[in-house]
Coordinates of C-alpha atoms and ligand atoms in Angstrom, one line a residue:
M1 CA -93.5 22.0 163.4
A2 CA -92.9 19.8 166.4
D3 CA -89.8 17.7 166.7
E4 CA -89.6 14.9 164.3
S5 CA -91.7 12.2 165.8
S6 CA -92.6 8.6 164.9
Q7 CA -95.7 10.0 163.2
L8 CA -93.6 11.8 160.6
T9 CA -90.9 9.2 160.1
R10 CA -93.1 6.0 160.0
H11 CA -93.8 4.7 156.5
S12 CA -94.9 1.4 155.1
V13 CA -92.1 -1.1 154.3
R14 CA -92.9 -3.9 151.8
N15 CA -89.7 -5.7 151.7
F16 CA -88.3 -6.9 155.0
S17 CA -84.9 -8.4 155.6
D18 CA -84.5 -11.9 157.2
K19 CA -83.5 -10.3 160.5
P20 CA -85.9 -11.4 163.2
V21 CA -87.6 -9.1 165.7
D22 CA -86.9 -10.0 169.3
T23 CA -90.0 -11.5 170.8
E24 CA -89.6 -9.5 174.0
L25 CA -89.5 -6.3 171.9
I26 CA -92.7 -7.3 170.1
K27 CA -94.4 -7.8 173.4
E28 CA -93.2 -4.3 174.5
I29 CA -94.5 -2.7 171.3
I30 CA -97.9 -4.3 171.8
A31 CA -98.0 -3.4 175.5
E32 CA -97.3 0.2 174.6
A33 CA -100.1 0.1 171.9
Q34 CA -102.5 -1.2 174.5
H35 CA -102.6 2.3 175.9
A36 CA -104.8 3.3 172.9
P37 CA -108.1 4.9 173.9
S38 CA -111.3 2.9 173.3
W39 CA -115.0 3.3 174.0
E40 CA -115.3 3.1 177.7
N41 CA -112.0 1.3 177.7
A42 CA -113.6 -1.6 175.8
Q43 CA -110.3 -2.8 174.2
P44 CA -112.1 -5.0 171.7
W45 CA -108.9 -6.2 169.9
K46 CA -106.8 -9.3 170.3
V47 CA -103.5 -10.1 168.7
Y48 CA -102.0 -13.3 167.4
V49 CA -98.3 -13.2 166.5
A50 CA -96.4 -15.4 164.1
V51 CA -92.6 -15.4 164.2
G52 CA -89.8 -17.7 163.2
E53 CA -90.9 -21.0 161.7
T54 CA -94.6 -20.2 162.0
A55 CA -94.2 -16.9 160.0
R56 CA -92.1 -18.8 157.4
K57 CA -94.9 -21.4 157.0
L58 CA -97.5 -18.7 156.7
R59 CA -95.5 -16.9 154.0
E60 CA -95.0 -20.1 152.0
A61 CA -98.7 -21.1 152.4
N62 CA -99.8 -17.6 151.3
A63 CA -97.6 -17.8 148.2
E64 CA -98.8 -21.3 147.4
A65 CA -102.5 -20.3 147.7
I66 CA -101.9 -17.3 145.4
S67 CA -100.0 -19.4 142.8
Q68 CA -102.9 -21.9 142.8
G69 CA -105.3 -19.1 142.2
H70 CA -107.3 -19.7 145.4
K71 CA -110.0 -17.1 145.7
S72 CA -110.4 -15.7 149.2
W73 CA -111.4 -12.6 151.1
A74 CA -110.5 -11.4 154.5
E75 CA -113.1 -11.8 157.1
V76 CA -113.8 -8.1 157.2
T77 CA -114.3 -7.4 153.5
P78 CA -113.4 -4.2 151.7
P79 CA -116.4 -2.4 150.2
Q80 CA -117.5 -2.9 146.5
A81 CA -117.0 0.8 146.0
W82 CA -115.4 3.6 148.0
A83 CA -116.9 7.0 148.6
D84 CA -115.6 9.8 146.3
K85 CA -113.0 11.3 148.6
P86 CA -111.2 8.0 149.6
Q87 CA -111.5 6.8 146.0
Q88 CA -109.8 9.9 144.6
N89 CA -107.0 9.5 147.2
I90 CA -106.6 5.8 146.3
T91 CA -106.4 6.6 142.6
Y92 CA -103.8 9.3 143.3
W93 CA -101.8 6.9 145.4
Q94 CA -101.9 4.1 142.8
H95 CA -100.7 6.5 140.1
G96 CA -98.0 7.9 142.3
M97 CA -96.8 4.4 143.2
A98 CA -96.7 3.3 139.6
A99 CA -94.8 6.4 138.5
Y100 CA -92.3 6.0 141.3
M101 CA -91.7 2.3 140.7
G102 CA -91.5 2.7 136.9
D103 CA -90.3 -0.5 135.2
D104 CA -90.1 -2.3 138.6
V105 CA -93.9 -1.9 139.4
Q106 CA -94.4 -5.6 139.3
S107 CA -92.1 -6.2 142.2
F108 CA -94.3 -3.9 144.3
R109 CA -97.5 -5.6 143.2
S110 CA -96.1 -9.1 143.9
A111 CA -94.5 -8.2 147.3
G112 CA -97.5 -9.4 149.1
Q113 CA -97.4 -12.9 147.8
K114 CA -94.8 -13.9 150.3
L115 CA -96.2 -11.5 152.9
Y116 CA -93.4 -9.0 152.2
N117 CA -91.0 -11.5 153.8
A118 CA -92.1 -10.1 157.2
P119 CA -90.3 -12.0 160.0
A120 CA -93.1 -11.1 162.4
I121 CA -96.8 -11.1 161.5
L122 CA -99.4 -9.7 163.9
Y123 CA -103.0 -10.7 163.2
I124 CA -105.5 -8.4 164.8
T125 CA -109.0 -9.6 165.5
I126 CA -112.2 -8.0 166.7
P127 CA -115.5 -9.6 167.8
K128 CA -117.6 -10.6 164.7
N129 CA -120.5 -8.6 166.1
S130 CA -118.4 -5.5 166.5
T131 CA -119.8 -2.0 166.0
N132 CA -118.0 0.7 164.0
Y133 CA -116.7 2.0 167.3
S134 CA -114.8 -1.3 167.9
A135 CA -113.3 -0.9 164.5
Y136 CA -112.4 2.7 165.4
D137 CA -110.8 1.5 168.7
T138 CA -108.8 -1.2 167.0
G139 CA -107.6 1.2 164.4
A140 CA -106.2 3.4 167.2
F141 CA -104.6 0.3 168.7
G142 CA -103.1 -0.7 165.3
Y143 CA -101.6 2.7 164.7
G144 CA -100.3 2.5 168.2
I145 CA -98.4 -0.6 167.2
L146 CA -96.9 1.1 164.1
L147 CA -95.8 4.2 166.2
A148 CA -94.4 2.1 169.0
A149 CA -92.5 -0.1 166.5
E150 CA -91.1 3.0 164.8
A151 CA -90.0 4.5 168.1
H152 CA -88.1 1.2 168.8
G153 CA -86.5 1.2 165.3
V154 CA -88.7 -1.5 163.9
N155 CA -90.3 -1.1 160.5
S156 CA -93.9 -2.0 159.8
L157 CA -96.6 -2.6 157.3
P158 CA -100.4 -2.7 158.0
A159 CA -101.9 -4.7 155.2
Y160 CA -105.1 -6.3 154.1
S161 CA -102.9 -8.8 152.2
F162 CA -101.8 -10.5 155.5
A163 CA -105.4 -11.3 156.2
R164 CA -106.6 -12.4 152.8
Y165 CA -106.5 -16.1 153.5
P166 CA -108.0 -16.4 157.0
D167 CA -108.5 -20.2 156.7
I168 CA -104.7 -20.6 156.5
V169 CA -104.1 -18.2 159.4
R170 CA -106.7 -20.2 161.5
Q171 CA -104.7 -23.4 161.0
Y172 CA -101.9 -22.0 163.0
F173 CA -103.7 -20.2 165.8
D174 CA -106.6 -21.1 168.1
I175 CA -108.8 -18.1 167.0
P176 CA -112.4 -18.4 168.4
E177 CA -115.1 -18.5 165.7
D178 CA -116.7 -15.3 167.1
E179 CA -113.6 -13.3 166.3
A180 CA -112.9 -11.9 162.9
I181 CA -109.4 -11.3 161.6
L182 CA -109.5 -7.5 160.8
L183 CA -106.0 -6.8 159.6
G184 CA -102.4 -8.0 159.6
I185 CA -99.3 -6.0 160.6
G186 CA -95.9 -7.0 159.5
L187 CA -92.9 -6.0 161.7
G188 CA -89.3 -6.3 160.8
Y189 CA -86.3 -4.4 159.3
A190 CA -86.3 -2.8 155.9
T191 CA -84.0 -3.9 153.1
D192 CA -82.8 -1.1 150.8
A193 CA -85.3 -2.1 148.1
K194 CA -86.7 0.8 146.1
M195 CA -90.3 0.1 147.1
N196 CA -89.3 0.8 150.8
Q197 CA -88.5 4.4 150.0
L198 CA -92.0 5.2 148.5
Q199 CA -93.0 8.6 149.9
T200 CA -96.8 9.1 150.2
K201 CA -98.3 12.5 150.4
R202 CA -101.3 13.6 152.3
E203 CA -104.2 15.7 150.9
P204 CA -104.2 19.4 151.7
L205 CA -105.4 20.0 155.3
D206 CA -108.4 22.0 153.9
A207 CA -109.7 18.9 152.2
A208 CA -110.3 17.3 155.6
L209 CA -110.8 20.2 157.9
Q210 CA -113.2 23.0 158.8
I211 CA -112.6 25.2 161.8
K212 CA -115.1 27.8 162.9
D213 CA -114.4 30.6 165.4
Ligands
FMN1 C1 -106.3 -0.9 156.5 C2 -105.1 -0.9 155.7 C3 -104.9 -1.9 154.7 C4 -103.7 -1.8 153.9 N1 -103.5 -2.8 153.0 C5 -102.3 -2.8 152.3 C6 -102.1 -3.9 151.4 O1 -102.8 -4.9 151.3 N2 -100.9 -3.9 150.7 C7 -100.1 -2.8 150.8 O2 -99.0 -2.8 150.1 N3 -100.3 -1.8 151.6 C8 -101.4 -1.8 152.4 N4 -101.6 -0.8 153.2 C9 -100.6 0.3 153.4 C10 -101.1 1.6 152.7 O3 -101.0 1.5 151.3 C11 -100.3 2.8 153.3 O4 -100.5 2.9 154.7 C12 -100.7 4.1 152.6 O5 -100.4 4.1 151.2 C13 -99.9 5.3 153.2 O6 -98.5 5.1 153.1 P1 -97.5 5.0 154.4 O7 -98.0 3.9 155.3 O8 -96.2 4.8 153.8 O9 -97.6 6.4 155.1 C14 -102.8 -0.8 154.1 C15 -103.0 0.2 155.0 C16 -104.1 0.2 155.8 C17 -104.3 1.2 156.9

């Protein structure tokens, strides 16, 4: 196996400490991720970053909206049903997470209410009239952010939960109406909470691969 790289050490963190991430470092991470490939270099993504007081207000507003039972979906909605293969993997992950967390499973499930205490929240948008290829391009960019963050010693979480209340997010940023908030990424530094050590497995290579000679 190749030397241990960011791809192998990166994992999702769902409980961040209060330590802020330096804004210049955030810019460096995003600049590195901008090297992601995209369809004819289309670079369809944009990023809106909340730190400090703005991130704090967003965390509070999110918790308040959830406690009041406000129903909301992200602007790019998950499907009603997943295809068999992803659904099987999702179910496997859910069971593995519950077994790992044991009696403390509720802390995992509620970690998103205050946006995982992330000190920096990156909202990634794509044009509303995007094709699947723009989503593909932006996924590469998003993963680039996670890997660059890891290489700089910054923990991360890509999460739908960050983008669940787009109306709140739009109060804090000037996001044009023709852009959709695709996903949020939290950046920060992990606490030693149990949920941060959850190890996820990947399906056997054969389940996703065919090679013919
Ligand atoms: C598009 C996307 C949305 C996600 N949304 C959430 C979320 O809302 N809440 C959460 O706790 N994790 C979320 N995750 C994190 C995944 O659960 C995690 O990446 C997966 O279980 C693999 O674990 P790892 O990141 O530790 O390797 C999301 C990941 C992706 C790529």
